[in-house]
Amino acid sequence: MRSDRALSLIALVTRACPFACVSCAMDRPGAGTISRADLRRGADLLLREEGPLELQYFGGEPLLEYGLVRETAAWARRLADARGRRLTQSVTTSLLPLTPARARELADLGLEVMASLDGDLAVQSRQRPLASGGPYPWEVLLRHLDGLLESGAACTVNLTVRPESAQSLARGVEFLLSRGVRRFQFAYALGALWGGEGAEALERALRRADELCASGGADVLNRRGGPEPVLLDGQIVLDADGELSVGCWTVLETALPGLRAAFARGPIRDARRLPVAGRGPRAQLERLLAAVSPGERRLVADNLDLGRRLDRFWGTEARHG
Ligand code: SF4
């Protein structure tokens, strides 16, 4: 697990989203949106901390609130400059609301973009169907990807791999390389049971994907190390309702419904600083095990085993191999 990471605040700008991804475990009834005051408060508290800092606009689909993201990003940039802070800002998006014009605006603001795209049309439409049904907006997604790549924004494509899509990963990477993508991140679906065979198949698929990226001159963010096991990441989350929490729960909310309450740290409006203390993997493991039922422990153990395995994979084989 990497220790030199920036201190990040993950802001759930909105829980609303036009997609209904197979791996999505976010509870989205009512699909709330964060208030401008709570989002600014989060940015303000982050910018009182020292060292490298990162504000992540997350969702749902945060760019459904494009104006709020753009305005907050500009405001946070000015505040960071005034306080002499090193701030990175990033937005994670499905690409659907990210028109080429918006991509250029975000590039001008210095926002980094993490685009969620799982491969070619076959995998993407199976894993990320539209919530509303209807014709799949594949041509729109590709046009927006092209616009993003041309915008000058620092952008990464994140591919989420499920047990049933591991064998298609190489095809997806080849397709995205052919579109001009030069920075990748590979995520595995939390909340899915991988088992030993699934983990081995994933490792084989990642090894092939990593080779393809290397020969295509593409960067793989996983090689820089990351918070594995992700399940023990002490990430600081600001929910759309203004509640702060520490821990990995947003992608597991419906799969492990006790997590959010177990990780809660109170409303941002009452916070004097971000909950930066007590976020290490040991503390997170204790909170995690206290929050899950005996029936849920098999899933937790499976996802922890996979995370440890991939920590070794990216930390040793890929990075130094
Ligand atoms: S995983 Fe992200 S893009 Fe997919 S439905 Fe959930 S919030 Fe939307």
Short mmCIF file of C-alpha atoms and ligand atoms in Angstrom, two decimals:
data_model
loop_
_atom_site.label_atom_id
_atom_site.label_comp_id
_atom_site.label_asym_id
_atom_site.label_seq_id
_atom_site.Cartn_x
_atom_site.Cartn_y
_atom_site.Cartn_z
CA MET A 1 0.00 0.00 0.00
CA ARG A 2 1.42 3.36 -1.04
CA SER A 3 2.05 5.88 1.74
CA ASP A 4 2.88 9.02 -0.26
CA ARG A 5 -0.57 9.57 -1.64
CA ALA A 6 -2.23 12.96 -1.56
CA LEU A 7 -4.80 13.54 1.15
CA SER A 8 -8.05 13.19 -0.79
CA LEU A 9 -11.59 14.27 -0.21
CA ILE A 10 -14.10 12.35 -2.32
CA ALA A 11 -17.18 14.50 -2.78
CA LEU A 12 -20.36 12.76 -3.96
CA VAL A 13 -21.65 15.72 -5.95
CA THR A 14 -24.83 13.86 -6.81
CA ARG A 15 -26.11 10.33 -6.50
CA ALA A 16 -28.07 10.70 -9.72
CA CYS A 17 -26.72 8.88 -12.78
CA PRO A 18 -28.00 8.02 -16.26
CA PHE A 19 -26.49 4.53 -16.05
CA ALA A 20 -27.37 1.40 -14.10
CA CYS A 21 -24.03 -0.39 -14.03
CA VAL A 22 -24.00 -4.06 -13.09
CA SER A 23 -21.27 -3.36 -10.51
CA CYS A 24 -22.94 -0.29 -9.03
CA ALA A 25 -23.98 -0.77 -5.44
CA MET A 26 -24.81 2.83 -4.68
CA ASP A 27 -28.19 3.33 -3.08
CA ARG A 28 -29.81 6.02 -5.22
CA PRO A 29 -33.42 6.51 -4.15
CA GLY A 30 -34.19 10.20 -4.46
CA ALA A 31 -30.66 10.64 -5.90
CA GLY A 32 -29.72 13.73 -3.86
CA THR A 33 -27.34 16.48 -4.88
CA ILE A 34 -24.88 18.17 -2.54
CA SER A 35 -25.49 21.76 -1.52
CA ARG A 36 -23.08 24.42 -2.73
CA ALA A 37 -22.35 25.33 0.91
CA ASP A 38 -21.45 21.75 1.91
CA LEU A 39 -19.22 21.27 -1.12
CA ARG A 40 -17.37 24.51 -0.47
CA ARG A 41 -17.05 23.65 3.20
CA GLY A 42 -15.44 20.35 2.21
CA ALA A 43 -12.99 22.11 -0.11
CA ASP A 44 -12.23 24.71 2.55
CA LEU A 45 -11.47 22.06 5.21
CA LEU A 46 -9.31 20.10 2.76
CA LEU A 47 -7.33 23.25 1.98
CA ARG A 48 -6.56 23.76 5.66
CA GLU A 49 -4.49 20.56 5.58
CA GLU A 50 -0.82 20.36 4.60
CA GLY A 51 0.96 18.41 1.88
CA PRO A 52 -0.39 17.27 -1.48
CA LEU A 53 -4.17 17.52 -1.52
CA GLU A 54 -6.79 16.18 -3.89
CA LEU A 55 -10.44 17.07 -4.32
CA GLN A 56 -12.30 14.38 -6.23
CA TYR A 57 -15.70 15.16 -7.75
CA PHE A 58 -17.49 11.83 -7.71
CA GLY A 59 -20.99 10.45 -7.92
CA GLY A 60 -23.32 9.18 -9.24
CA GLU A 61 -22.50 11.19 -12.31
CA PRO A 62 -21.00 14.44 -10.97
CA LEU A 63 -21.19 16.18 -14.35
CA LEU A 64 -24.98 16.10 -14.19
CA GLU A 65 -24.18 19.09 -11.93
CA TYR A 66 -21.67 20.51 -14.36
CA GLY A 67 -22.12 24.14 -13.30
CA LEU A 68 -21.59 23.30 -9.64
CA VAL A 69 -18.41 21.32 -10.39
CA ARG A 70 -16.99 24.02 -12.64
CA GLU A 71 -17.78 26.83 -10.23
CA THR A 72 -16.43 24.94 -7.20
CA ALA A 73 -13.28 23.90 -9.06
CA ALA A 74 -12.51 27.52 -9.97
CA TRP A 75 -13.25 28.67 -6.41
CA ALA A 76 -11.12 25.92 -4.85
CA ARG A 77 -8.25 26.73 -7.21
CA ARG A 78 -8.26 30.38 -6.12
CA LEU A 79 -8.43 29.37 -2.46
CA ALA A 80 -5.56 26.90 -2.87
CA ASP A 81 -3.41 29.56 -4.55
CA ALA A 82 -4.23 32.09 -1.82
CA ARG A 83 -3.23 29.59 0.88
CA GLY A 84 -0.21 28.25 -0.99
CA ARG A 85 -1.59 24.71 -1.07
CA ARG A 86 -0.75 21.98 -3.61
CA LEU A 87 -4.16 20.97 -4.91
CA THR A 88 -5.11 18.48 -7.60
CA GLN A 89 -8.73 18.31 -8.68
CA SER A 90 -10.28 15.42 -10.57
CA VAL A 91 -13.67 14.33 -11.76
CA THR A 92 -14.85 10.77 -12.37
CA THR A 93 -17.39 10.58 -15.17
CA SER A 94 -19.30 8.17 -17.39
CA LEU A 95 -18.47 10.56 -20.30
CA LEU A 96 -22.12 10.96 -21.24
CA PRO A 97 -22.46 14.60 -20.04
CA LEU A 98 -18.85 15.49 -20.94
CA THR A 99 -19.20 17.25 -24.29
CA PRO A 100 -16.01 18.31 -26.09
CA ALA A 101 -16.68 21.95 -25.14
CA ARG A 102 -16.99 21.00 -21.48
CA ALA A 103 -13.82 18.90 -21.70
CA ARG A 104 -11.94 21.98 -22.93
CA GLU A 105 -13.37 24.06 -20.06
CA LEU A 106 -12.31 21.45 -17.50
CA ALA A 107 -8.86 21.28 -19.09
CA ASP A 108 -8.56 25.07 -18.77
CA LEU A 109 -9.48 24.73 -15.08
CA GLY A 110 -6.78 22.10 -14.63
CA LEU A 111 -9.21 19.34 -13.73
CA GLU A 112 -8.03 15.80 -14.32
CA VAL A 113 -10.63 13.43 -15.74
CA MET A 114 -11.17 9.77 -14.88
CA ALA A 115 -13.47 8.31 -17.54
CA SER A 116 -15.32 5.09 -16.72
CA LEU A 117 -15.29 3.00 -19.88
CA ASP A 118 -15.01 -0.77 -19.62
CA GLY A 119 -13.79 -1.61 -23.12
CA ASP A 120 -15.51 -2.06 -26.46
CA LEU A 121 -19.25 -1.82 -27.11
CA ALA A 122 -19.97 -5.44 -26.19
CA VAL A 123 -18.49 -5.18 -22.68
CA GLN A 124 -19.49 -1.57 -22.08
CA SER A 125 -23.17 -2.07 -22.93
CA ARG A 126 -23.34 -5.28 -20.90
CA GLN A 127 -21.67 -3.84 -17.80
CA ARG A 128 -22.95 -0.27 -18.02
CA PRO A 129 -26.51 -0.31 -19.37
CA LEU A 130 -28.53 2.88 -19.44
CA ALA A 131 -30.92 3.31 -16.51
CA SER A 132 -33.66 4.38 -18.91
CA GLY A 133 -33.11 1.56 -21.43
CA GLY A 134 -33.38 2.60 -25.06
CA PRO A 135 -30.65 2.73 -27.72
CA TYR A 136 -27.14 2.64 -26.32
CA PRO A 137 -25.35 6.02 -26.70
CA TRP A 138 -22.13 4.42 -27.92
CA GLU A 139 -21.41 6.96 -30.64
CA VAL A 140 -21.95 9.79 -28.14
CA LEU A 141 -19.53 8.19 -25.67
CA LEU A 142 -16.88 7.79 -28.37
CA ARG A 143 -17.35 11.38 -29.56
CA HIS A 144 -16.96 12.59 -25.99
CA LEU A 145 -13.89 10.40 -25.50
CA ASP A 146 -12.35 11.91 -28.65
CA GLY A 147 -13.15 15.40 -27.38
CA LEU A 148 -11.61 14.62 -24.01
CA LEU A 149 -8.43 13.24 -25.57
CA GLU A 150 -8.14 16.36 -27.75
CA SER A 151 -8.93 18.78 -24.91
CA GLY A 152 -5.49 18.70 -23.30
CA ALA A 153 -6.94 17.53 -19.96
CA ALA A 154 -4.97 14.90 -18.08
CA CYS A 155 -7.24 11.93 -18.56
CA THR A 156 -7.32 8.30 -17.56
CA VAL A 157 -9.73 5.59 -18.64
CA ASN A 158 -10.80 3.32 -15.80
CA LEU A 159 -11.88 -0.18 -16.80
CA THR A 160 -13.85 -2.08 -14.21
CA VAL A 161 -13.35 -5.82 -14.56
CA ARG A 162 -15.93 -8.35 -13.41
CA PRO A 163 -15.32 -12.12 -13.09
CA GLU A 164 -17.24 -12.70 -16.32
CA SER A 165 -15.43 -9.94 -18.27
CA ALA A 166 -11.80 -10.70 -17.35
CA GLN A 167 -11.33 -12.67 -20.56
CA SER A 168 -12.46 -9.62 -22.60
CA LEU A 169 -10.07 -7.19 -20.97
CA ALA A 170 -7.27 -7.44 -23.55
CA ARG A 171 -9.77 -6.77 -26.35
CA GLY A 172 -11.02 -3.67 -24.54
CA VAL A 173 -7.50 -2.35 -23.98
CA GLU A 174 -6.62 -2.88 -27.64
CA PHE A 175 -9.75 -1.02 -28.66
CA LEU A 176 -9.04 1.93 -26.35
CA LEU A 177 -5.39 2.08 -27.42
CA SER A 178 -6.61 2.29 -31.01
CA ARG A 179 -8.78 5.28 -30.00
CA GLY A 180 -5.75 7.08 -28.59
CA VAL A 181 -6.09 6.40 -24.85
CA ARG A 182 -2.65 6.52 -23.23
CA ARG A 183 -3.44 6.27 -19.52
CA PHE A 184 -5.30 3.37 -17.94
CA GLN A 185 -6.49 2.25 -14.55
CA PHE A 186 -7.84 -1.21 -13.89
CA ALA A 187 -10.41 -1.74 -11.15
CA TYR A 188 -12.00 -4.99 -10.07
CA ALA A 189 -15.64 -5.18 -9.09
CA LEU A 190 -16.00 -5.11 -5.33
CA GLY A 191 -19.09 -6.88 -4.07
CA ALA A 192 -18.58 -9.73 -6.57
CA LEU A 193 -17.36 -13.13 -5.35
CA TRP A 194 -14.13 -13.84 -7.23
CA GLY A 195 -12.87 -17.06 -5.64
CA GLY A 196 -9.44 -18.54 -6.36
CA GLU A 197 -10.09 -19.26 -10.03
CA GLY A 198 -11.59 -15.83 -10.66
CA ALA A 199 -8.58 -14.19 -9.01
CA GLU A 200 -6.17 -16.21 -11.15
CA ALA A 201 -8.09 -15.34 -14.32
CA LEU A 202 -8.02 -11.67 -13.34
CA GLU A 203 -4.29 -11.75 -12.76
CA ARG A 204 -3.71 -13.35 -16.17
CA ALA A 205 -5.93 -10.72 -17.81
CA LEU A 206 -4.15 -7.87 -16.03
CA ARG A 207 -0.75 -9.22 -17.03
CA ARG A 208 -1.82 -9.26 -20.69
CA ALA A 209 -3.41 -5.80 -20.40
CA ASP A 210 -0.25 -4.45 -18.79
CA GLU A 211 1.86 -5.86 -21.64
CA LEU A 212 -0.44 -4.30 -24.23
CA CYS A 213 -0.21 -0.93 -22.49
CA ALA A 214 3.58 -1.15 -22.33
CA SER A 215 3.87 -1.95 -26.04
CA GLY A 216 1.34 0.79 -26.86
CA GLY A 217 3.28 3.40 -24.88
CA ALA A 218 0.47 3.79 -22.35
CA ASP A 219 0.76 4.48 -18.66
CA VAL A 220 -0.94 2.21 -16.10
CA LEU A 221 -1.82 4.03 -12.91
CA ASN A 222 -1.97 0.78 -10.90
CA ARG A 223 1.79 0.49 -11.37
CA ARG A 224 2.26 3.55 -9.18
CA GLY A 225 0.75 1.62 -6.28
CA GLY A 226 -2.63 2.21 -4.79
CA PRO A 227 -4.83 1.64 -1.80
CA GLU A 228 -4.96 -2.15 -1.89
CA PRO A 229 -6.89 -3.80 -0.48
CA VAL A 230 -9.32 -1.05 -1.54
CA LEU A 231 -11.71 -2.38 1.08
CA LEU A 232 -9.33 -1.13 3.80
CA ASP A 233 -8.75 2.29 2.26
CA GLY A 234 -9.39 5.03 4.80
CA GLN A 235 -10.83 7.32 2.15
CA ILE A 236 -12.61 10.45 3.33
CA VAL A 237 -16.02 10.77 1.70
CA LEU A 238 -18.39 13.72 1.71
CA ASP A 239 -21.81 12.38 0.80
CA ALA A 240 -24.39 14.34 -1.16
CA ASP A 241 -26.37 14.87 2.05
CA GLY A 242 -23.39 16.59 3.70
CA GLU A 243 -22.34 13.61 5.90
CA LEU A 244 -18.66 12.82 6.30
CA SER A 245 -17.35 9.28 6.56
CA VAL A 246 -14.07 7.40 6.49
CA GLY A 247 -13.89 4.14 4.58
CA CYS A 248 -14.66 2.37 1.36
CA TRP A 249 -18.44 2.02 1.20
CA THR A 250 -19.75 3.95 -1.82
CA VAL A 251 -19.30 1.01 -4.21
CA LEU A 252 -20.68 -1.45 -1.63
CA GLU A 253 -23.60 0.44 -0.17
CA THR A 254 -26.34 -2.01 -1.13
CA ALA A 255 -24.08 -5.10 -0.97
CA LEU A 256 -22.95 -4.35 2.62
CA PRO A 257 -25.60 -1.96 3.92
CA GLY A 258 -24.08 -1.53 7.39
CA LEU A 259 -20.87 0.10 6.19
CA ARG A 260 -21.93 3.70 5.71
CA ALA A 261 -23.28 4.01 9.27
CA ALA A 262 -20.20 2.25 10.70
CA PHE A 263 -17.87 4.66 8.91
CA ALA A 264 -19.90 7.84 9.61
CA ARG A 265 -18.12 10.87 11.09
CA GLY A 266 -20.98 13.40 11.26
CA PRO A 267 -22.13 16.34 9.15
CA ILE A 268 -19.57 18.55 7.42
CA ARG A 269 -21.23 21.67 8.74
CA ASP A 270 -20.18 20.63 12.31
CA ALA A 271 -16.64 19.57 11.38
CA ARG A 272 -13.69 21.74 12.38
CA ARG A 273 -11.29 19.70 10.27
CA LEU A 274 -11.49 16.64 8.06
CA PRO A 275 -11.35 13.27 9.88
CA VAL A 276 -7.72 12.62 9.01
CA ALA A 277 -6.80 10.57 12.11
CA GLY A 278 -7.31 6.84 12.67
CA ARG A 279 -7.66 5.89 9.01
CA GLY A 280 -5.01 3.18 8.79
CA PRO A 281 -5.78 -0.29 7.40
CA ARG A 282 -5.85 -1.91 10.83
CA ALA A 283 -8.46 0.53 12.15
CA GLN A 284 -10.49 0.18 8.95
CA LEU A 285 -10.39 -3.62 9.22
CA GLU A 286 -11.75 -3.47 12.76
CA ARG A 287 -14.59 -1.15 11.71
CA LEU A 288 -15.31 -3.27 8.67
CA LEU A 289 -15.52 -6.55 10.59
CA ALA A 290 -17.70 -4.96 13.27
CA ALA A 291 -20.10 -3.67 10.61
CA VAL A 292 -20.73 -6.82 8.60
CA SER A 293 -22.93 -9.79 9.49
CA PRO A 294 -21.55 -13.36 9.68
CA GLY A 295 -23.21 -14.04 6.30
CA GLU A 296 -21.40 -11.10 4.70
CA ARG A 297 -17.96 -12.12 5.93
CA ARG A 298 -17.38 -14.52 3.05
CA LEU A 299 -17.71 -11.68 0.57
CA VAL A 300 -15.46 -9.41 2.66
CA ALA A 301 -12.79 -12.14 2.96
CA ASP A 302 -12.95 -12.81 -0.79
CA ASN A 303 -12.54 -9.13 -1.71
CA LEU A 304 -9.76 -8.63 0.86
CA ASP A 305 -7.87 -11.67 -0.48
CA LEU A 306 -8.14 -10.33 -4.01
CA GLY A 307 -6.97 -6.87 -2.95
CA ARG A 308 -3.90 -8.30 -1.17
CA ARG A 309 -3.13 -10.44 -4.18
CA LEU A 310 -3.30 -7.45 -6.52
CA ASP A 311 -1.24 -5.35 -4.14
CA ARG A 312 1.52 -7.95 -4.60
CA PHE A 313 0.88 -8.14 -8.33
CA TRP A 314 1.17 -4.42 -9.01
CA GLY A 315 3.72 -3.81 -6.29
CA THR A 316 6.21 -6.43 -7.35
CA GLU A 317 5.64 -8.17 -10.68
CA ALA A 318 4.37 -5.27 -12.73
CA ARG A 319 6.25 -2.38 -11.16
CA HIS A 320 9.64 -4.02 -10.82
CA GLY A 321 9.32 -7.01 -13.12
S1 SF4 B 1 -21.14 2.86 -11.20
FE1 SF4 B 1 -21.06 5.07 -11.53
S2 SF4 B 1 -21.68 5.34 -13.68
FE2 SF4 B 1 -22.36 3.29 -13.05
S3 SF4 B 1 -24.48 3.52 -12.31
FE3 SF4 B 1 -23.13 3.67 -10.53
S4 SF4 B 1 -22.78 5.86 -10.28
FE4 SF4 B 1 -23.54 5.54 -12.40
#
